[in-house]
PDB file of N, CA and C in Angstrom:
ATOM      1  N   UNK A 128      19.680  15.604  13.241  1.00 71.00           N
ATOM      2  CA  UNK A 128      19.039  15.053  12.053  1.00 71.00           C
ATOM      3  C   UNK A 128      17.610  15.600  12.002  1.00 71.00           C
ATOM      4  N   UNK A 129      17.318  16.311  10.762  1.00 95.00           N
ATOM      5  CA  UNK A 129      15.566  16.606  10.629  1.00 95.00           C
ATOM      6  C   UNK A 129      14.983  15.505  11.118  1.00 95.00           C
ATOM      7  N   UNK A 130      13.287  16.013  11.124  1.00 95.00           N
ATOM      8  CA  UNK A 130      12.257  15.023  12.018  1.00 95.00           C
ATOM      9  C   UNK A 130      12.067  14.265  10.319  1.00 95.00           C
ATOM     10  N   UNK A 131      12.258  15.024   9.405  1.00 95.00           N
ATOM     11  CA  UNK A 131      11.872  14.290   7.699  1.00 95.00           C
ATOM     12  C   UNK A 131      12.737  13.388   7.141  1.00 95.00           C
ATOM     13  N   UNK A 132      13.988  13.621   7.901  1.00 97.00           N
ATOM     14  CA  UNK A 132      15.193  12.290   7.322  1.00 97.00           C
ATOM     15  C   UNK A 132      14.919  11.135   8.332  1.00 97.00           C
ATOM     16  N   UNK A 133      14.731  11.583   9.064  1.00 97.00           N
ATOM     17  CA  UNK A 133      14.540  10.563  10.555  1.00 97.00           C
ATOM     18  C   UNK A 133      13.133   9.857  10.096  1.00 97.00           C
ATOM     19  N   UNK A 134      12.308  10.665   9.744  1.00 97.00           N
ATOM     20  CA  UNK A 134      10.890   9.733   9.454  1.00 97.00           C
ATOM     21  C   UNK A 134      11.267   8.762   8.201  1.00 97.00           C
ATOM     22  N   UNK A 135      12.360   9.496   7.067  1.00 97.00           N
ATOM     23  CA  UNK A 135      12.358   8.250   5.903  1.00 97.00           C
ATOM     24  C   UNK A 135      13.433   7.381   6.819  1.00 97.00           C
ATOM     25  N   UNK A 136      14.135   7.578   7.371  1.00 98.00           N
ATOM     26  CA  UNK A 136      15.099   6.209   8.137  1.00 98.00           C
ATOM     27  C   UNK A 136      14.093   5.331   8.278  1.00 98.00           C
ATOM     28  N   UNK A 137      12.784   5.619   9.291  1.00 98.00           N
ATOM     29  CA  UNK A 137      11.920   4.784   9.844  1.00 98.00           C
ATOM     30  C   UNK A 137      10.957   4.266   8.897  1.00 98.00           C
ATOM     31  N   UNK A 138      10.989   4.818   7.539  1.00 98.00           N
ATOM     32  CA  UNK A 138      10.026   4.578   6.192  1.00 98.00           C
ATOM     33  C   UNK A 138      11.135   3.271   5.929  1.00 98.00           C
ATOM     34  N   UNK A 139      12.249   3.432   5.760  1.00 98.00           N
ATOM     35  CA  UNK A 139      13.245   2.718   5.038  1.00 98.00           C
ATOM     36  C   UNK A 139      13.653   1.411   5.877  1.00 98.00           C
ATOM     37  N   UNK A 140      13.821   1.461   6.772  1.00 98.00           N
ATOM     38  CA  UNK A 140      13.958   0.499   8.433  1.00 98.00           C
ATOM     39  C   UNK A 140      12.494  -0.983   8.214  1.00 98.00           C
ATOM     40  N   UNK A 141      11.425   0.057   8.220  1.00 98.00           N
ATOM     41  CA  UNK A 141      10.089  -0.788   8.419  1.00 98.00           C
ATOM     42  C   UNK A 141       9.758  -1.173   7.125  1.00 98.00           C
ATOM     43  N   UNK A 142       9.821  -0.514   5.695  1.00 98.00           N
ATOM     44  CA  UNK A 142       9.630  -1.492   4.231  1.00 98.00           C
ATOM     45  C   UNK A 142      10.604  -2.600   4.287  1.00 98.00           C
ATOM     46  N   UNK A 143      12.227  -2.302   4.856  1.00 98.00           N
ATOM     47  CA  UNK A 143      13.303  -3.823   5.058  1.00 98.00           C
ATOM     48  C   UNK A 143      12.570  -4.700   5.417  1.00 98.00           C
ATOM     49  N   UNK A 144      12.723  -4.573   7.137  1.00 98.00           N
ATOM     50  CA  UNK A 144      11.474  -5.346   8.202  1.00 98.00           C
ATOM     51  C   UNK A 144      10.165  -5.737   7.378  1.00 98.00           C
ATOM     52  N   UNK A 145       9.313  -5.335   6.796  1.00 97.00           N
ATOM     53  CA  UNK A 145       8.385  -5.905   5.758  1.00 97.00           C
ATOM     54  C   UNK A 145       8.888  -6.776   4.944  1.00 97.00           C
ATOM     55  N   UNK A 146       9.526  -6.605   3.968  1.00 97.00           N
ATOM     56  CA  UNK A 146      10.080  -7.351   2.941  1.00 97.00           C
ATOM     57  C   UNK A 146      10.824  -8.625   3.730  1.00 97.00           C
ATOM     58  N   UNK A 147      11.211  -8.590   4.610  1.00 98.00           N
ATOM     59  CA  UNK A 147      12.196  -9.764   4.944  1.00 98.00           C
ATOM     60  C   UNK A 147      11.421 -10.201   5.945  1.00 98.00           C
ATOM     61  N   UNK A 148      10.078 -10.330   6.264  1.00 97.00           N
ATOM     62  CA  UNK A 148       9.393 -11.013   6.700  1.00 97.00           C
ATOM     63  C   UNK A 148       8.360 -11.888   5.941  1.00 97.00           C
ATOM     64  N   UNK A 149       8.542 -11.515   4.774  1.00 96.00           N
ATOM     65  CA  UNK A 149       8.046 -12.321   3.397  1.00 96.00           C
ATOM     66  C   UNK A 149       9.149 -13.201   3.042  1.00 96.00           C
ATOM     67  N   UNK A 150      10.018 -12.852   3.294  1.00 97.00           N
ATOM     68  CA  UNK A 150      12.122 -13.604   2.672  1.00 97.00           C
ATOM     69  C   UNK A 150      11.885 -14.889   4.256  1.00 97.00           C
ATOM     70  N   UNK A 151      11.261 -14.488   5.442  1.00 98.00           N
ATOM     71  CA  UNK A 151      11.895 -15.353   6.509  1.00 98.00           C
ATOM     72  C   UNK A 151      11.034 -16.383   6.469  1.00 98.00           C
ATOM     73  N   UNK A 152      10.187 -16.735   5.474  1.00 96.00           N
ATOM     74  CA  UNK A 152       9.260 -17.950   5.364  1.00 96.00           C
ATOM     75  C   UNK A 152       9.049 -18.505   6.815  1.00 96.00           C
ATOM     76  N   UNK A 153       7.763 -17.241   7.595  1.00 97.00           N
ATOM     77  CA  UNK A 153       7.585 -17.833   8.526  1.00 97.00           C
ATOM     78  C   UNK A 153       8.575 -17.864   9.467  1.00 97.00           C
ATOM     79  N   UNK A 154       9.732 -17.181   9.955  1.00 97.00           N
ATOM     80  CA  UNK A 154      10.552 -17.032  10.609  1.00 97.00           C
ATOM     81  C   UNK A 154      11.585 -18.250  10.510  1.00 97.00           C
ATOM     82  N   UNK A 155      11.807 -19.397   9.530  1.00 98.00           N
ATOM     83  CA  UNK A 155      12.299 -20.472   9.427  1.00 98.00           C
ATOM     84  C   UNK A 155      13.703 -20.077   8.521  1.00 98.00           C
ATOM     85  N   UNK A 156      13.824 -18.751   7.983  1.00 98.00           N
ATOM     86  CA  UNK A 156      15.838 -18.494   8.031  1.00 98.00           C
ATOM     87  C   UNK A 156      15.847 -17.466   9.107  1.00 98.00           C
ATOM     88  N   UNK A 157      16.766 -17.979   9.280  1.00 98.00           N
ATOM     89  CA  UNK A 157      17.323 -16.637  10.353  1.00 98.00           C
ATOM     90  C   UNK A 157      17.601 -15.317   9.902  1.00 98.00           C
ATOM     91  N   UNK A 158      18.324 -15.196   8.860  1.00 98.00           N
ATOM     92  CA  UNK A 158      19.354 -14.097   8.321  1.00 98.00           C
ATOM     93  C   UNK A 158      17.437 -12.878   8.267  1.00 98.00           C
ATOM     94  N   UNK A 159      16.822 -13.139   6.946  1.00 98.00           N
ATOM     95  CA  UNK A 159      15.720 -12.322   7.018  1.00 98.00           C
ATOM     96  C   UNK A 159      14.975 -12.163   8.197  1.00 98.00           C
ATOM     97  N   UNK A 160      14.751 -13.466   9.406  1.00 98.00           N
ATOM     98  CA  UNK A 160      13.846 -13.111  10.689  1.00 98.00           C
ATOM     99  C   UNK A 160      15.273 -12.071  11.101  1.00 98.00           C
ATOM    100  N   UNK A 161      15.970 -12.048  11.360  1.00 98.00           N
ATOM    101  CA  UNK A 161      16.969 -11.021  12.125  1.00 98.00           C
ATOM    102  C   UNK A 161      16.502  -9.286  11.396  1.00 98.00           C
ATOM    103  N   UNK A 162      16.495  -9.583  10.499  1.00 98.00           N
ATOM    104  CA  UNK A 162      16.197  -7.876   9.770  1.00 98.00           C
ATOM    105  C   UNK A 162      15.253  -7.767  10.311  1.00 98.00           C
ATOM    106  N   UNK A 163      14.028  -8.250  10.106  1.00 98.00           N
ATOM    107  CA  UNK A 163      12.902  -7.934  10.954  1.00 98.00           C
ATOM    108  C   UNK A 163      12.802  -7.643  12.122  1.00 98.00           C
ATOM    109  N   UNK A 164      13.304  -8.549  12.759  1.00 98.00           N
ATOM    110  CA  UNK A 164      13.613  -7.574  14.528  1.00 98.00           C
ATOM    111  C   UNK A 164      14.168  -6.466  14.410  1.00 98.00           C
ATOM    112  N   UNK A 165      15.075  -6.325  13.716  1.00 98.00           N
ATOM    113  CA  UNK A 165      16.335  -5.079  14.402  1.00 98.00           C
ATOM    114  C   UNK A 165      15.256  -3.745  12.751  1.00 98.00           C
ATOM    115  N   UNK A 166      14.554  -4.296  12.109  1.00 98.00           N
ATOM    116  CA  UNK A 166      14.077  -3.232  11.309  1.00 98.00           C
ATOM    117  C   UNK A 166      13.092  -2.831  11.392  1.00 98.00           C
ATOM    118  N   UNK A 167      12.385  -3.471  12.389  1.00 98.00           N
ATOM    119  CA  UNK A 167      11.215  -2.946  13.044  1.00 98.00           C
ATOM    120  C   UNK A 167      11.680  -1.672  14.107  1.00 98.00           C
ATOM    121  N   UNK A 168      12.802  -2.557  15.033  1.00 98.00           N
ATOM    122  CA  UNK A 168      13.273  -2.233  16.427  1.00 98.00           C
ATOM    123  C   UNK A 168      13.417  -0.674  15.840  1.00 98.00           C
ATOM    124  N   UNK A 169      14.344  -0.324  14.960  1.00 98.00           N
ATOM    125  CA  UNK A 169      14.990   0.232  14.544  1.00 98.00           C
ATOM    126  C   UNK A 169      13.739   1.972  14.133  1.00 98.00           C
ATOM    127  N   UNK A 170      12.695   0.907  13.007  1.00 98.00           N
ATOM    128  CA  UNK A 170      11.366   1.647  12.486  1.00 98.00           C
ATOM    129  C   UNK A 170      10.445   2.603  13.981  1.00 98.00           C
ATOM    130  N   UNK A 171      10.256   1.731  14.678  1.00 97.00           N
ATOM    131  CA  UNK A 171       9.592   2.486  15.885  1.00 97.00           C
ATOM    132  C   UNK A 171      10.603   3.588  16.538  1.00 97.00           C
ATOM    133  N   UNK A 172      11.629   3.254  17.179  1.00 98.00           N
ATOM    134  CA  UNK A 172      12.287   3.947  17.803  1.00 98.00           C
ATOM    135  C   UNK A 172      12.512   5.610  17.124  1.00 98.00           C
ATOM    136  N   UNK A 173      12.920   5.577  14.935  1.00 97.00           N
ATOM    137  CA  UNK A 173      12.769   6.273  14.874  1.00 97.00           C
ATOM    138  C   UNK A 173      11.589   7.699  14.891  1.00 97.00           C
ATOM    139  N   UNK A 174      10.408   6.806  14.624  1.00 97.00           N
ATOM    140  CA  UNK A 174       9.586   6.813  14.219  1.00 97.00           C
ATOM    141  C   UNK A 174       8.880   7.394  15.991  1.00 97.00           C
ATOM    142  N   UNK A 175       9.355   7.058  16.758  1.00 97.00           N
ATOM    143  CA  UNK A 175       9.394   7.971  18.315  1.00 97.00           C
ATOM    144  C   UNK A 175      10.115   9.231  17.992  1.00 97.00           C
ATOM    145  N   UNK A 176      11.187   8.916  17.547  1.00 98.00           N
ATOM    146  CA  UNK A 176      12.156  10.097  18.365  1.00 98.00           C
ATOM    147  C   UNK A 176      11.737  11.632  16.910  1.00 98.00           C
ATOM    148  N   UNK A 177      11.042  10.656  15.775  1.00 97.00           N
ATOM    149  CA  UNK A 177      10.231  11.805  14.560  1.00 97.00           C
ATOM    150  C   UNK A 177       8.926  12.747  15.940  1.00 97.00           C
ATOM    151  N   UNK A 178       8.437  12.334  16.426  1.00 97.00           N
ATOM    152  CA  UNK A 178       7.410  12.796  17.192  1.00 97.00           C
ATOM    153  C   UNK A 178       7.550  13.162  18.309  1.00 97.00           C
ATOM    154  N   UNK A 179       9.367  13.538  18.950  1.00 97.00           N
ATOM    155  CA  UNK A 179       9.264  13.748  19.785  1.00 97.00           C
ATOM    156  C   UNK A 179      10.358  15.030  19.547  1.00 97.00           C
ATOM    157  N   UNK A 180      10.401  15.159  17.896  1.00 97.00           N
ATOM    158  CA  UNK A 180      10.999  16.446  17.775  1.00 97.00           C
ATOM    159  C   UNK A 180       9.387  17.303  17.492  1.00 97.00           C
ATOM    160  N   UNK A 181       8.657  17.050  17.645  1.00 95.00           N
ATOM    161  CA  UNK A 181       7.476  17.820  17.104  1.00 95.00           C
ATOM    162  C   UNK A 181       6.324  17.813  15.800  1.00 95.00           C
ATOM    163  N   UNK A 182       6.756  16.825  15.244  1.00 93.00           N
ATOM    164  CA  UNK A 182       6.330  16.506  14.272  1.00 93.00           C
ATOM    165  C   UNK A 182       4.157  16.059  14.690  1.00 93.00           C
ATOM    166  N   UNK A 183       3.602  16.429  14.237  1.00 91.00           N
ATOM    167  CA  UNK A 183       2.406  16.124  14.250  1.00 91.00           C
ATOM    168  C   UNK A 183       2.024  14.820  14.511  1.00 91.00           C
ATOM    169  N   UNK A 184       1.560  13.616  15.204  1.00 93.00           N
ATOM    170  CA  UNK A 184       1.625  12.116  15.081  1.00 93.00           C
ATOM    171  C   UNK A 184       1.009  11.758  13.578  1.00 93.00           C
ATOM    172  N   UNK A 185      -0.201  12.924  13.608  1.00 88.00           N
ATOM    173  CA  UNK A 185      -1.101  11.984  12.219  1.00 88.00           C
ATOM    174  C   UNK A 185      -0.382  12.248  10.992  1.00 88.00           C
ATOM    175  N   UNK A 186      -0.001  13.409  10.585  1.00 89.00           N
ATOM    176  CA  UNK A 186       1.184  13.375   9.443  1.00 89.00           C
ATOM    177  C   UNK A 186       2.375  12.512   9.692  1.00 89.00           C
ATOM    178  N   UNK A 187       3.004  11.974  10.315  1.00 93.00           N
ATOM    179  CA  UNK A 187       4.038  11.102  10.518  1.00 93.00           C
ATOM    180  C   UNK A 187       3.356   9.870  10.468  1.00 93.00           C
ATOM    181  N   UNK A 188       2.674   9.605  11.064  1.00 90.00           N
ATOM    182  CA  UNK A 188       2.437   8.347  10.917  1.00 90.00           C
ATOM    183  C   UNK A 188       1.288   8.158   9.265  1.00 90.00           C
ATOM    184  N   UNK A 189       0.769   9.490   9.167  1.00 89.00           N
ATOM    185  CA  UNK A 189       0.631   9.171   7.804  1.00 89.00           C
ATOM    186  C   UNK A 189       1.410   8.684   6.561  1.00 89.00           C
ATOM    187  N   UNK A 190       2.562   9.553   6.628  1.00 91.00           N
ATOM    188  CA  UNK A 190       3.721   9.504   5.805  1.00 91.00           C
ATOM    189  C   UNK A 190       3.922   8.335   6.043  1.00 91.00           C
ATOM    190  N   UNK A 191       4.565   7.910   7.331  1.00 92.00           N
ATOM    191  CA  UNK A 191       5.031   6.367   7.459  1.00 92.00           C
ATOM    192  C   UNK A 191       4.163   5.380   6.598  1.00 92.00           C
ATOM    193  N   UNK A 192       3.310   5.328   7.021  1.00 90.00           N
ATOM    194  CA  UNK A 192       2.328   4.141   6.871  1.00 90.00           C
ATOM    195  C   UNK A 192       1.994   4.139   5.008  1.00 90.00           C
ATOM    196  N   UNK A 193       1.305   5.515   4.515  1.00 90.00           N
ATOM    197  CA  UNK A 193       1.847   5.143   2.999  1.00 90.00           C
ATOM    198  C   UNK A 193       2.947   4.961   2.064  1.00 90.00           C
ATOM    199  N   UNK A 194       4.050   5.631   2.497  1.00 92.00           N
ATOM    200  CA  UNK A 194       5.010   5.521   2.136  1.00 92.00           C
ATOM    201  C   UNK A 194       5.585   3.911   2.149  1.00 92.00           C
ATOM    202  N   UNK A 195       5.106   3.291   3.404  1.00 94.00           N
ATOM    203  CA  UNK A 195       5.330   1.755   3.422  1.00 94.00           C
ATOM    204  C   UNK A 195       4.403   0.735   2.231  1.00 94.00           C
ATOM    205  N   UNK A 196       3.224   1.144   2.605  1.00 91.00           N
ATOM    206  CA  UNK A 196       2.384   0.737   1.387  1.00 91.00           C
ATOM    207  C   UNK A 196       2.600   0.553   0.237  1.00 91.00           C
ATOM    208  N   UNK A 197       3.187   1.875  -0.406  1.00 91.00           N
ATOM    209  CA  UNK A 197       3.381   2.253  -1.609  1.00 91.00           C
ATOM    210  C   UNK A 197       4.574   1.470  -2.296  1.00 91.00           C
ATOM    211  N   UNK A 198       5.393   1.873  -0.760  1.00 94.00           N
ATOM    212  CA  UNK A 198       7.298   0.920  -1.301  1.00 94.00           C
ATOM    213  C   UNK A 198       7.061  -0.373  -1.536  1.00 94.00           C
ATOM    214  N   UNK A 199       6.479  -1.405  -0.675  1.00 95.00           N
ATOM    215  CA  UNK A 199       6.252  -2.596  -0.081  1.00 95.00           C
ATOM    216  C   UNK A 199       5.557  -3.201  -1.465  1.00 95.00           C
ATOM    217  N   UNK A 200       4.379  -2.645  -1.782  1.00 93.00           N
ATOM    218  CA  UNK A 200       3.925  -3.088  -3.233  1.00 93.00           C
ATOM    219  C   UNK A 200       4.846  -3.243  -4.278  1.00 93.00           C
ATOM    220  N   UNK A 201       5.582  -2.129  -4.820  1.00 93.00           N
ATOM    221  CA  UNK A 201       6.485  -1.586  -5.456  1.00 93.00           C
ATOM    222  C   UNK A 201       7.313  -2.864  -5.461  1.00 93.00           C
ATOM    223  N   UNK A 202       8.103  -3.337  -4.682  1.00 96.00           N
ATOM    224  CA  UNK A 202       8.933  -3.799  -4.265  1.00 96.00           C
ATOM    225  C   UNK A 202       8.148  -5.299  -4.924  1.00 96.00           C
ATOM    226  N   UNK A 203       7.172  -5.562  -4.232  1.00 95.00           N
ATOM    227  CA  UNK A 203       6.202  -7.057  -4.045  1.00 95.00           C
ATOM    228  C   UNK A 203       6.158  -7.486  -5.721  1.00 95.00           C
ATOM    229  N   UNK A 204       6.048  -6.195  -6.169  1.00 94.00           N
ATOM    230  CA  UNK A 204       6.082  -6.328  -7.936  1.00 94.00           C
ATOM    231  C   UNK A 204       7.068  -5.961  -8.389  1.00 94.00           C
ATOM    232  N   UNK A 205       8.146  -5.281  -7.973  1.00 95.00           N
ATOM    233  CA  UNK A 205       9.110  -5.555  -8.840  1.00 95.00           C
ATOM    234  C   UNK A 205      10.208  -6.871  -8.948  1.00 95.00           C
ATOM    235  N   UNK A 206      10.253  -6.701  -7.717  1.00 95.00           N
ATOM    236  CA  UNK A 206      11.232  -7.977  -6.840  1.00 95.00           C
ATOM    237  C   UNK A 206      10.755  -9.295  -6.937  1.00 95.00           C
ATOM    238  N   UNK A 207       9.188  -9.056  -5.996  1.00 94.00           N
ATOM    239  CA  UNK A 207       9.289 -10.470  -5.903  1.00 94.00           C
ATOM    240  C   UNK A 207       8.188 -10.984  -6.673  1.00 94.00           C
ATOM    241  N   UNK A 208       7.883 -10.438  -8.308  1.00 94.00           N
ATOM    242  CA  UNK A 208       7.105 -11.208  -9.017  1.00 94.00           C
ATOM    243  C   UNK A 208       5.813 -11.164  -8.822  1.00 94.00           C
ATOM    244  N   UNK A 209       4.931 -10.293  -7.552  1.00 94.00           N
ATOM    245  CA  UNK A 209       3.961 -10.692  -7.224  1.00 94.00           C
ATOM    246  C   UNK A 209       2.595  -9.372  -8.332  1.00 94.00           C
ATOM    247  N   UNK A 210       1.487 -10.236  -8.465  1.00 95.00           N
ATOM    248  CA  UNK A 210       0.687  -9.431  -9.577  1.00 95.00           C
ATOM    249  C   UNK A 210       0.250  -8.285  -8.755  1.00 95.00           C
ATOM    250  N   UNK A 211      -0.170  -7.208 -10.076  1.00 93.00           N
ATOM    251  CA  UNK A 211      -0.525  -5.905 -10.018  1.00 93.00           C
ATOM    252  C   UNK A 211      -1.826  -5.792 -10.942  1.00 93.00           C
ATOM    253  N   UNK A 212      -2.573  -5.025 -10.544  1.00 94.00           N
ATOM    254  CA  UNK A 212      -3.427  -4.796 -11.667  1.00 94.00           C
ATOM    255  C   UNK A 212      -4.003  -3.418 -11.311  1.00 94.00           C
ATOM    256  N   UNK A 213      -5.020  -2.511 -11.936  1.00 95.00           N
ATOM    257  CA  UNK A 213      -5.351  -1.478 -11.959  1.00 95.00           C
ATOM    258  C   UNK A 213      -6.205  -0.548 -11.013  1.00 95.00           C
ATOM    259  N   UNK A 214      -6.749  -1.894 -10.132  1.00 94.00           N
ATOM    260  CA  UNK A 214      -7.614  -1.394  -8.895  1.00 94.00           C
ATOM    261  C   UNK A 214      -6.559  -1.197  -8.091  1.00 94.00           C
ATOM    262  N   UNK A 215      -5.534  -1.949  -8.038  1.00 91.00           N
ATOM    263  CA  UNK A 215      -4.245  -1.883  -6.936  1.00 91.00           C
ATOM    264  C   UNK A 215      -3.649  -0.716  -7.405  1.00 91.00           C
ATOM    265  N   UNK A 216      -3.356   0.236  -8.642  1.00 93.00           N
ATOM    266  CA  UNK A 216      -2.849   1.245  -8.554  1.00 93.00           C
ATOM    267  C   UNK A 216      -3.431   2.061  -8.280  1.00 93.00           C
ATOM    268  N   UNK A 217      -4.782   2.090  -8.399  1.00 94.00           N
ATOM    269  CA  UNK A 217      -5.650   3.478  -8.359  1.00 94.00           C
ATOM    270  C   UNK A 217      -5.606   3.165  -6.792  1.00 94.00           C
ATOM    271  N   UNK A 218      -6.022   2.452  -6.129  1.00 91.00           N
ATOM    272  CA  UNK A 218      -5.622   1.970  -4.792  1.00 91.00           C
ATOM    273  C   UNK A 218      -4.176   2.980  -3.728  1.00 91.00           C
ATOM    274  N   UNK A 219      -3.551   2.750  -4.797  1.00 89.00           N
ATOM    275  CA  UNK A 219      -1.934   3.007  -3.995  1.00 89.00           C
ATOM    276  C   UNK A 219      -2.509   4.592  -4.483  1.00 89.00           C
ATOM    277  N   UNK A 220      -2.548   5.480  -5.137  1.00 91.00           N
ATOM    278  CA  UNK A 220      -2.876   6.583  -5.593  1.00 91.00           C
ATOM    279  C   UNK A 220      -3.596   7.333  -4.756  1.00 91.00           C
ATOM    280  N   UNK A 221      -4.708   6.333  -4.342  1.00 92.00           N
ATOM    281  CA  UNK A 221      -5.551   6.903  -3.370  1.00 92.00           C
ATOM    282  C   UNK A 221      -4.792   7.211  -1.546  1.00 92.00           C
ATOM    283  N   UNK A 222      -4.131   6.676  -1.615  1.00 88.00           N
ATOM    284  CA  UNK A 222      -3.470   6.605   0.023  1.00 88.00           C
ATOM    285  C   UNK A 222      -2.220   7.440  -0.289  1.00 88.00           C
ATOM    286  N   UNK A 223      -2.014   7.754  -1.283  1.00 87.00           N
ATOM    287  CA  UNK A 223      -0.500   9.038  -1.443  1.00 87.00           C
ATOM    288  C   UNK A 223      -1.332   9.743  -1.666  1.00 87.00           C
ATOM    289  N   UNK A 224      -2.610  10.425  -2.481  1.00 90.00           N
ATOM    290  CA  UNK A 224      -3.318  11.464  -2.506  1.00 90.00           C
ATOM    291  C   UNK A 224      -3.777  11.911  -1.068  1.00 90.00           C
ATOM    292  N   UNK A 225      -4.292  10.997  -0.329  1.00 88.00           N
ATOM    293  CA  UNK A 225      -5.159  11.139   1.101  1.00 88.00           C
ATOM    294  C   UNK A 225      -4.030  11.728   1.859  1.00 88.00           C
ATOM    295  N   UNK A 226      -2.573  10.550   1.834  1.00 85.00           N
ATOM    296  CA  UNK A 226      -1.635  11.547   2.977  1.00 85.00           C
ATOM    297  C   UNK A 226      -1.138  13.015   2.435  1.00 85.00           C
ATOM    298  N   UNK A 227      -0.855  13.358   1.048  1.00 86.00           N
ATOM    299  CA  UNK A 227      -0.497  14.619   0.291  1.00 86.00           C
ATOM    300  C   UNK A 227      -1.907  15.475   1.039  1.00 86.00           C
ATOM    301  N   UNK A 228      -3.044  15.292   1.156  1.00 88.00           N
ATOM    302  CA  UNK A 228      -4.081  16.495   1.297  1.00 88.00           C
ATOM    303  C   UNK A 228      -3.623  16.131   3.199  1.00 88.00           C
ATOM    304  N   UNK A 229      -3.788  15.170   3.802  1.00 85.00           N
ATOM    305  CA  UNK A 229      -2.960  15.549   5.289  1.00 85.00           C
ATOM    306  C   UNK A 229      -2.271  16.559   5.678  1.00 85.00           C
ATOM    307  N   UNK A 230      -1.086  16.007   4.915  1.00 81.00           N
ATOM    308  CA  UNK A 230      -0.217  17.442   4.934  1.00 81.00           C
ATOM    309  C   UNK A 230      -0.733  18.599   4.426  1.00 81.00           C
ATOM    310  N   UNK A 231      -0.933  18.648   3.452  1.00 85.00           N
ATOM    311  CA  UNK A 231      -1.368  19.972   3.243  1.00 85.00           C
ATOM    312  C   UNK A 231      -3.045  21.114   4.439  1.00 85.00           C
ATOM    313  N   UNK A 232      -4.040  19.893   4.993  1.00 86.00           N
ATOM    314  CA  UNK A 232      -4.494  20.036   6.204  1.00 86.00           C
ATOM    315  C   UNK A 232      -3.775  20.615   7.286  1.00 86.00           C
ATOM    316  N   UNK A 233      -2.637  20.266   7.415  1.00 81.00           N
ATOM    317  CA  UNK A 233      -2.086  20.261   8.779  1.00 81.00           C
ATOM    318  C   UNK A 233      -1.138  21.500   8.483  1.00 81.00           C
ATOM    319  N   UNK A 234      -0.384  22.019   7.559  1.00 78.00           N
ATOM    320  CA  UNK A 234       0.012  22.899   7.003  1.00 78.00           C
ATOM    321  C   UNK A 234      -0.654  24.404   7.276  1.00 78.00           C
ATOM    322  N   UNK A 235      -1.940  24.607   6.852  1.00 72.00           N
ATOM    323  CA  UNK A 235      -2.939  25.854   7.005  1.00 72.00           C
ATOM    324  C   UNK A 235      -3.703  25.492   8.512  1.00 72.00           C
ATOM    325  N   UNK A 236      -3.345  24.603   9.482  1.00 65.00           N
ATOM    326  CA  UNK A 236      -3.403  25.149  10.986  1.00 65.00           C
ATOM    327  C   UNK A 236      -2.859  25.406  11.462  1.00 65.00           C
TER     328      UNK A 236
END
């Protein structure tokens, strides 16, 4: 498996694990605290084995980390109702622009 499918597994693993730690009210259902363990468990491990095919840490964990941001909001407003307004997009814009010039940094060394 690429180190880039393997990093969105661990993008996709850890926004679950996010989201259903908002669903486990405080760990008080089970069903959502269970995603969270095993989608975290799941998020790191890949999110190792992305960096231990070679992948750069700070671009990976860049990618990771906005890509979570970005979904997690996304999600927070589409799903679960929660407000948005215009500092929060220029916001999210700013952390996909910052990791896009990363990569492209790490690219021309």
């Amino acid at each position: 498996m690429g180190a880039y499918l393997l990093l969105a597994l661990a993008i996709a693993a850890e926004v679950s694990a996010t989201v259903s730690l908002k669903l486990s009210e405080g760990f008080s259902k089970a069903g959502p605290s269970i995603i969270v363990v095993v989608g975290y468990a799941i998020a790191f491990v890949a999110l190792a084995r992305v960096l231990k095919m070679g992948l750069a840490v700070g671009v990976a964990y860049a990618i990771w980390a906005a890509a979570g941001v970005a979904l997690v909001a996304i999600i927070g407003v589409v799903f679960l109702k929660e407000p948005i307004n215009a500092a929060m997009i220029a916001g999210l814009a700013l952390v996909i622009g910052g990791v896009v010039l990363i990569e492209l940094g790490s690219a021309s060394t």
